[in-house]
PDB file of C-alpha atoms in Angstrom:
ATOM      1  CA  UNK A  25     106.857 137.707 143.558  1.00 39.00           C
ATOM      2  CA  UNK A  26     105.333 138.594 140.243  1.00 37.00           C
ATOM      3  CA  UNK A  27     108.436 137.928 138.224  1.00 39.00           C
ATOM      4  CA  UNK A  28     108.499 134.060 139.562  1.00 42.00           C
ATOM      5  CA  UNK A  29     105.000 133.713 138.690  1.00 36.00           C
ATOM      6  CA  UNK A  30     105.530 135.119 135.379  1.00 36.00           C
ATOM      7  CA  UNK A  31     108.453 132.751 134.612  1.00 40.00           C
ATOM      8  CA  UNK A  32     106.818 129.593 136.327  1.00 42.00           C
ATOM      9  CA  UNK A  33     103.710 130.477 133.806  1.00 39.00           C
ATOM     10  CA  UNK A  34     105.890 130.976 130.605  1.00 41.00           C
ATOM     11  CA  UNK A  35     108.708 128.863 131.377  1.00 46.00           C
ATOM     12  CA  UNK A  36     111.114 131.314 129.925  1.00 48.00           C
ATOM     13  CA  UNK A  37     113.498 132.057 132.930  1.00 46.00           C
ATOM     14  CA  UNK A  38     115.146 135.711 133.829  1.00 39.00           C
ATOM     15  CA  UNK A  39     118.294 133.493 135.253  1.00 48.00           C
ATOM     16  CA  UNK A  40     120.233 129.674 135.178  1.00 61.00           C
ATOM     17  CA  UNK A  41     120.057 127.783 132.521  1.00 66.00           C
ATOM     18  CA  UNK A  42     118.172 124.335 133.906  1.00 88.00           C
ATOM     19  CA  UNK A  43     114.951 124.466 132.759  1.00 95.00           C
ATOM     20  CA  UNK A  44     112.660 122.972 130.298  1.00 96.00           C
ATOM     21  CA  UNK A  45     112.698 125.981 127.901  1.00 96.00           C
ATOM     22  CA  UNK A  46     116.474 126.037 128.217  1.00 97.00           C
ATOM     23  CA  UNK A  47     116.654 122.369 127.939  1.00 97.00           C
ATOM     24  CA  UNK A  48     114.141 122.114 125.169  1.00 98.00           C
ATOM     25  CA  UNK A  49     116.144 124.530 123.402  1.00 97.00           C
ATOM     26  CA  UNK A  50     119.494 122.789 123.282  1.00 98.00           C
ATOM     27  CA  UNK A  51     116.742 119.311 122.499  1.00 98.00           C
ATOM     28  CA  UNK A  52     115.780 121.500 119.129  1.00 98.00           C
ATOM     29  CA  UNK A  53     119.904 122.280 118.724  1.00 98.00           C
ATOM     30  CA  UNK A  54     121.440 118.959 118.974  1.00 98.00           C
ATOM     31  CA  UNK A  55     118.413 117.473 116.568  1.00 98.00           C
ATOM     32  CA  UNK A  56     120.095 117.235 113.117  1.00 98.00           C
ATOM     33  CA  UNK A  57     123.045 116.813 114.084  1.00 97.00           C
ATOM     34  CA  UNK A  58     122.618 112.502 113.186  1.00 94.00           C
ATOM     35  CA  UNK A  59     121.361 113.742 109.604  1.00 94.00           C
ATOM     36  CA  UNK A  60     124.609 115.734 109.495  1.00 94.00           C
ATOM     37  CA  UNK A  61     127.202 112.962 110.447  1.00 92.00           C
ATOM     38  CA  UNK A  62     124.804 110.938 107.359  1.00 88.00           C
ATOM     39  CA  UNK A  63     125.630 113.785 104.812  1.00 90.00           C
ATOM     40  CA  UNK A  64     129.315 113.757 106.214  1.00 87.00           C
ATOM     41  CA  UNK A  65     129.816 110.145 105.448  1.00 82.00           C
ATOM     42  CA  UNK A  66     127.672 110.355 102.173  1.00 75.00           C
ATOM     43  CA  UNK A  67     125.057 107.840 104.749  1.00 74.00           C
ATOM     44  CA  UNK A  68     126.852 104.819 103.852  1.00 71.00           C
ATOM     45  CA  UNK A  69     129.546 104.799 107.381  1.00 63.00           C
ATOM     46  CA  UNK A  70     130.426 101.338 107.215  1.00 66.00           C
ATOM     47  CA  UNK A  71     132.622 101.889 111.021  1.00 73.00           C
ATOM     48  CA  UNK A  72     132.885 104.398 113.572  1.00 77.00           C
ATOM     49  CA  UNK A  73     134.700 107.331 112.972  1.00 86.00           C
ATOM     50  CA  UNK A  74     136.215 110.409 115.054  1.00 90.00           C
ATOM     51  CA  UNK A  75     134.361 112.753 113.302  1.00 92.00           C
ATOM     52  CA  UNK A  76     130.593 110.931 113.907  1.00 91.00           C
ATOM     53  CA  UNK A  77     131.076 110.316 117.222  1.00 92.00           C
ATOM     54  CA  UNK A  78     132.288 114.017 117.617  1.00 96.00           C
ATOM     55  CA  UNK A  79     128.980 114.823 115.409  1.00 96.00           C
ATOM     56  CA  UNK A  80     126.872 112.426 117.555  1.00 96.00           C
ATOM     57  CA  UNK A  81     128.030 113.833 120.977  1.00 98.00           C
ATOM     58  CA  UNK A  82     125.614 117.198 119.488  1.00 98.00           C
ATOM     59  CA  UNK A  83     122.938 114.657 119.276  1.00 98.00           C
ATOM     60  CA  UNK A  84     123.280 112.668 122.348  1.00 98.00           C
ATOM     61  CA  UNK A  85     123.765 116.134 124.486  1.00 98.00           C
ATOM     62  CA  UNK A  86     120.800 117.854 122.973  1.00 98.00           C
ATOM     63  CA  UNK A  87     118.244 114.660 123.631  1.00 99.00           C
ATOM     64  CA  UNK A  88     119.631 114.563 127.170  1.00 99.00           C
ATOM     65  CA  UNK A  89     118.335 117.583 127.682  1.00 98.00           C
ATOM     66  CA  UNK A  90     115.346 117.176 126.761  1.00 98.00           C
ATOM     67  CA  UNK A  91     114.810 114.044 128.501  1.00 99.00           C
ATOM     68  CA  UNK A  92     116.051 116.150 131.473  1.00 98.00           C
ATOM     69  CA  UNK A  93     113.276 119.028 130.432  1.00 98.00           C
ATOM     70  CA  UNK A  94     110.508 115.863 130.505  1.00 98.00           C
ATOM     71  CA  UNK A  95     111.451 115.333 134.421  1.00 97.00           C
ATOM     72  CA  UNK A  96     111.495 118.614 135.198  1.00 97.00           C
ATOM     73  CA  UNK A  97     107.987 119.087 133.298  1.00 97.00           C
ATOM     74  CA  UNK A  98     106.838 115.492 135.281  1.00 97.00           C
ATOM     75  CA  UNK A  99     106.014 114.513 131.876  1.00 98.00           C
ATOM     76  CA  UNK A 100     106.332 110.769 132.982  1.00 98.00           C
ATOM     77  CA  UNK A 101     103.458 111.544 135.911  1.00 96.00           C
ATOM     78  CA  UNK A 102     104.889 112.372 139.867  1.00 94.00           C
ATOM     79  CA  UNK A 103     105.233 108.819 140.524  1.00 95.00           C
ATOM     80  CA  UNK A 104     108.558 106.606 141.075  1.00 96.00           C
ATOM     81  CA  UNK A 105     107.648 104.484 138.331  1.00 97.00           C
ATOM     82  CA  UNK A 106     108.092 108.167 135.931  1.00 97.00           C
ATOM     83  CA  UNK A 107     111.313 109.011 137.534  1.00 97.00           C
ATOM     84  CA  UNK A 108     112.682 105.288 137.034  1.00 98.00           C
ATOM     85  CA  UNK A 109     111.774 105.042 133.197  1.00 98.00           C
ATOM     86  CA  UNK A 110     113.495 108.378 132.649  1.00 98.00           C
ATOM     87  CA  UNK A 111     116.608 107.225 134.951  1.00 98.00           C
ATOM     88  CA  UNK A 112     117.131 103.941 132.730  1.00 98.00           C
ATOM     89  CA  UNK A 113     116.634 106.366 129.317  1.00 99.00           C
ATOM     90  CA  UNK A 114     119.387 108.737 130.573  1.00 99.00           C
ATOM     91  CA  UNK A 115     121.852 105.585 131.174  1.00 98.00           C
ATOM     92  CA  UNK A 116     121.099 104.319 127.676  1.00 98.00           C
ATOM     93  CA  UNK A 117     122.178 107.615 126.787  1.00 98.00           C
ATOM     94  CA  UNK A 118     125.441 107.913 128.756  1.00 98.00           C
ATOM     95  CA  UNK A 119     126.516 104.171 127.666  1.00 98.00           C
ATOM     96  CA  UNK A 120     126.070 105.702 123.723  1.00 98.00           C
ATOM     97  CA  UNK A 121     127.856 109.065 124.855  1.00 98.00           C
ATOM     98  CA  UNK A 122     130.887 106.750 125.941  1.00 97.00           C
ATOM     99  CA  UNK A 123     130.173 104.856 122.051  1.00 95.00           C
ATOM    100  CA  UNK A 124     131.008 108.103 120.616  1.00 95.00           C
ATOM    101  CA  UNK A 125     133.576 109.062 122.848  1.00 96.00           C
ATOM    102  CA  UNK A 126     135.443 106.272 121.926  1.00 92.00           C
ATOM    103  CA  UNK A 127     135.031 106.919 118.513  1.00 92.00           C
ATOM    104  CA  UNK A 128     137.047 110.011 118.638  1.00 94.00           C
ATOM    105  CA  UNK A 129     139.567 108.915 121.013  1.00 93.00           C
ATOM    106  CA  UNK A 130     139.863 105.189 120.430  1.00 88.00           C
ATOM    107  CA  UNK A 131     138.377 104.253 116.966  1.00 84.00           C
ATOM    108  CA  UNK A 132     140.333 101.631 117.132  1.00 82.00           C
ATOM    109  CA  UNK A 133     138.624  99.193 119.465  1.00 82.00           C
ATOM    110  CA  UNK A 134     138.132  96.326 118.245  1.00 85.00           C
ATOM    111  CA  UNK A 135     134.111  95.484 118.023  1.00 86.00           C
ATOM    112  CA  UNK A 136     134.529  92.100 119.185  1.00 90.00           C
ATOM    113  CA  UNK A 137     135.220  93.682 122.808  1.00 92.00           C
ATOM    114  CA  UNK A 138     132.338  93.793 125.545  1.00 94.00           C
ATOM    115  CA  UNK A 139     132.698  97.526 125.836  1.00 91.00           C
ATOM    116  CA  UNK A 140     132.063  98.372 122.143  1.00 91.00           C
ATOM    117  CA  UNK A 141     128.943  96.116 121.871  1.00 94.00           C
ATOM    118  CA  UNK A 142     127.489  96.859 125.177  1.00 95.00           C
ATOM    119  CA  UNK A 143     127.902 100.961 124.284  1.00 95.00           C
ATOM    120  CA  UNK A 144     127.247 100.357 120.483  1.00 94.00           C
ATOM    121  CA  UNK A 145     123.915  98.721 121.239  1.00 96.00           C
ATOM    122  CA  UNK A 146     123.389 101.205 123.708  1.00 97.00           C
ATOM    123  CA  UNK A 147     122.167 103.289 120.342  1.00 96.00           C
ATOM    124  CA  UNK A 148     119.470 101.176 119.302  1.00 96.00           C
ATOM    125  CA  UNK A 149     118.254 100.648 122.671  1.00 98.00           C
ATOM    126  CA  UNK A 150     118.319 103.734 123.622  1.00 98.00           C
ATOM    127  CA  UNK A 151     115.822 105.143 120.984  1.00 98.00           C
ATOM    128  CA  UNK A 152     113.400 101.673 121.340  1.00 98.00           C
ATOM    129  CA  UNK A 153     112.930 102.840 125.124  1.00 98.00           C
ATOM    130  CA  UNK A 154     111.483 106.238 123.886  1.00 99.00           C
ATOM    131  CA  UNK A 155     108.603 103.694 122.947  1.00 98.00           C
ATOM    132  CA  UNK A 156     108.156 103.172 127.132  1.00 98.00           C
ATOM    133  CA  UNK A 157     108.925 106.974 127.508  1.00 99.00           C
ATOM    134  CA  UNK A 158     106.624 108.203 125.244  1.00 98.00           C
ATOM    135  CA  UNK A 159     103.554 105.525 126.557  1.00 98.00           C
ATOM    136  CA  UNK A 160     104.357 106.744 129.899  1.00 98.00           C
ATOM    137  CA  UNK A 161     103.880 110.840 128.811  1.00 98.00           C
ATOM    138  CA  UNK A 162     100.757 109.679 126.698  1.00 98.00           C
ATOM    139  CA  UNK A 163      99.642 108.238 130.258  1.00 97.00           C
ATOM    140  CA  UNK A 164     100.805 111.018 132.422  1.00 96.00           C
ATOM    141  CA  UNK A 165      98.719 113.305 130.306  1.00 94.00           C
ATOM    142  CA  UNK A 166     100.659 116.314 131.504  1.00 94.00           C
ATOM    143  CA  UNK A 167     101.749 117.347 128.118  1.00 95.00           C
ATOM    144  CA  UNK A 168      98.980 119.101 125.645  1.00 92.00           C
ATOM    145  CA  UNK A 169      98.207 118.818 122.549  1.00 95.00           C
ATOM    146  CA  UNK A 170     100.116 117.096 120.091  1.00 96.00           C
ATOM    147  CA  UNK A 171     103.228 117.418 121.670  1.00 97.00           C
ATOM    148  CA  UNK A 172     102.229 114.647 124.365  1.00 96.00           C
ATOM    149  CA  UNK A 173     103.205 112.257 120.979  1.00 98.00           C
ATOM    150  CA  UNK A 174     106.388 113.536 120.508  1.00 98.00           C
ATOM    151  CA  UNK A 175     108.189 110.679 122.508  1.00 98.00           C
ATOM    152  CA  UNK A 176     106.664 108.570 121.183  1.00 98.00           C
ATOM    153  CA  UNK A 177     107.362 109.587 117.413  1.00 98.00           C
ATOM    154  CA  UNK A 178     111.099 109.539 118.399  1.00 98.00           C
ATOM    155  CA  UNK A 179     110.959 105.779 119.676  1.00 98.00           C
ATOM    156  CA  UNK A 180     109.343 104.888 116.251  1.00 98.00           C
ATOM    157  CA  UNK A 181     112.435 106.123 114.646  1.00 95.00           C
ATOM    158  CA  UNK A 182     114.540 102.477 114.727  1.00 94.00           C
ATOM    159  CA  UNK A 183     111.104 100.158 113.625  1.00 94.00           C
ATOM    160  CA  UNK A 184     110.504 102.633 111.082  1.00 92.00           C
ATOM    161  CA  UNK A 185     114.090 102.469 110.075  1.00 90.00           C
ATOM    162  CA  UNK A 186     113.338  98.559 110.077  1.00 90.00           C
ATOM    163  CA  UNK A 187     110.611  98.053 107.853  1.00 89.00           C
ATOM    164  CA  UNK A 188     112.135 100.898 105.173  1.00 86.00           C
ATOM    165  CA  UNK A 189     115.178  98.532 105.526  1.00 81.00           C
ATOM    166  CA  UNK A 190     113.172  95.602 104.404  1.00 84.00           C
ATOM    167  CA  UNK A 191     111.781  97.185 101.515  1.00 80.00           C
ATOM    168  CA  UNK A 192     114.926 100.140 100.451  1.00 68.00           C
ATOM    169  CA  UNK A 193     117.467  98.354 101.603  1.00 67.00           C
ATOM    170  CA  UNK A 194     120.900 100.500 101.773  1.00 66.00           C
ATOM    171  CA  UNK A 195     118.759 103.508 101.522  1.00 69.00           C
ATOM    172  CA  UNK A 196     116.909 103.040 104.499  1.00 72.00           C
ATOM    173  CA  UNK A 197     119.522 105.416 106.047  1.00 73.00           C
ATOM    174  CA  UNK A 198     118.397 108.816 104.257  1.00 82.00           C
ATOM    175  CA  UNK A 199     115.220 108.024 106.266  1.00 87.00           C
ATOM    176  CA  UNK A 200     116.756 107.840 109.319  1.00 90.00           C
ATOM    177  CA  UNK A 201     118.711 110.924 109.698  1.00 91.00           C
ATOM    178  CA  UNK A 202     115.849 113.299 108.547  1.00 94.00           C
ATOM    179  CA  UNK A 203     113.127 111.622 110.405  1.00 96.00           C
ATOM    180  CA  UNK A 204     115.391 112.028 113.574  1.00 97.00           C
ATOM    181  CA  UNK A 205     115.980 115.561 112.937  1.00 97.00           C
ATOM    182  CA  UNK A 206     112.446 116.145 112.629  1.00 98.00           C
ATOM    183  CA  UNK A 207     111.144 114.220 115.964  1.00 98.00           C
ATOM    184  CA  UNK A 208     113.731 115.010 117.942  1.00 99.00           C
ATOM    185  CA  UNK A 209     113.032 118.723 116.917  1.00 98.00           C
ATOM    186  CA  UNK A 210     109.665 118.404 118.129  1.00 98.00           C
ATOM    187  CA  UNK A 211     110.363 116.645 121.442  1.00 99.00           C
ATOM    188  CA  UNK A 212     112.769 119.726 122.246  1.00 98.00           C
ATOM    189  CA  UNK A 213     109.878 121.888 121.578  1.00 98.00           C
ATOM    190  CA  UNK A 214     107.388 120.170 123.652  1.00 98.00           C
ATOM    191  CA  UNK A 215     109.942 120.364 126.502  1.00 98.00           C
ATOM    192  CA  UNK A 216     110.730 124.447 125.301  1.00 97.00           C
ATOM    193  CA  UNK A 217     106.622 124.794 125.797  1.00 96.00           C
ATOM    194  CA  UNK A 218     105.806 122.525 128.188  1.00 94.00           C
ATOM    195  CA  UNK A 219     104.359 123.827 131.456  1.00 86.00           C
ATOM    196  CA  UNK A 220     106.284 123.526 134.705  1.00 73.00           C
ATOM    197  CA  UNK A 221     103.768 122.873 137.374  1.00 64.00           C
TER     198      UNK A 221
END
């Protein structure tokens, strides 16, 4: 009895691996690993390659998790409305795992296809929406501190990338990597921290 309130109270589990400080800990893994497909392709990939979408699979699988950690942690609030907005964010995520997947084993396909630019945009997408996920913690209110704004920091990550674009240009991409690594660092934290309740 006094060992499952310890780990329901610290969130750091004696056994299985599904839960937020588990899941927030592969979150924290797969963050850089966007900035390190940049430095791969010196952060000028003109076209999908095997080795970025192996690279990106890192990324996608770490902020799965911690999207994962955020329903576990009902950082969305109890409701259906929480559950649904983290449902859609997870199949934005799948449709860019099956991007990269075809990167490694098809980077062929043409990009005039429906299946390329319904996946490809599927990137994009998929980091606007942590805009809605992160308004929804912020509402919820059942993260503390400062990490209630991590969400929200990572859905900044493409407008950010915009308006840098309008003013640097090419070089809009050495933003993006690092600022990705560093948000998506902190959202696996919040979920490694969070409280289960």
């Amino acid at each position: 009895m006094t060992t499952k309130v310890m780990t329901k109270a610290t969130n750091q589990p004696t056994t299985g691996v599904m839960t937020p400080y588990a899941l927030g800990t592969l979150g924290m893994i797969g963050a850089p690993f966007l900035f390190i497909e940049g430095l791969a392709h010196g952060f000028n990939m003109t076209q999908p390659t095997p080795l970025g979408g192996f690279l990106e699979l890192f990324y996608l699988g770490g902020w799965m998790s911690s999207i994962i950690g955020l329903g576990m942690l009902q950082a969305t609030g109890r409701g259906k409305g929480g559950k649904i907005i983290l449902g859609l964010q997870l199949l934005g995520l799948i449709l860019a795992t099956v991007f990269s997947v075809f990167n490694i084993v098809w980077p062929s396909l043409s990009p005039d296809t429906l299946l390329f630019q319904i996946t490809d945009t599927a990137w994009p997408l998929s980091h606007t929406f942590m805009l809605v996920v992160g308004g929804a913690v912020l509402m919820a209110r059942r993260l503390s501190g400062w990490t209630r704004f991590a969400p929200l920091a990572c859905g900044l990550a493409v407008p950010l990338l915009m308006a840098v674009g309008m003013i640097g240009g090419e070089q809009a991409m050495l933003f993006f990597g690092p600022y990705t690594w560093v948000v998506f660092t902190l959202l696996g934290y919040a979920v490694r921290t969070g409280k289960q309740l």
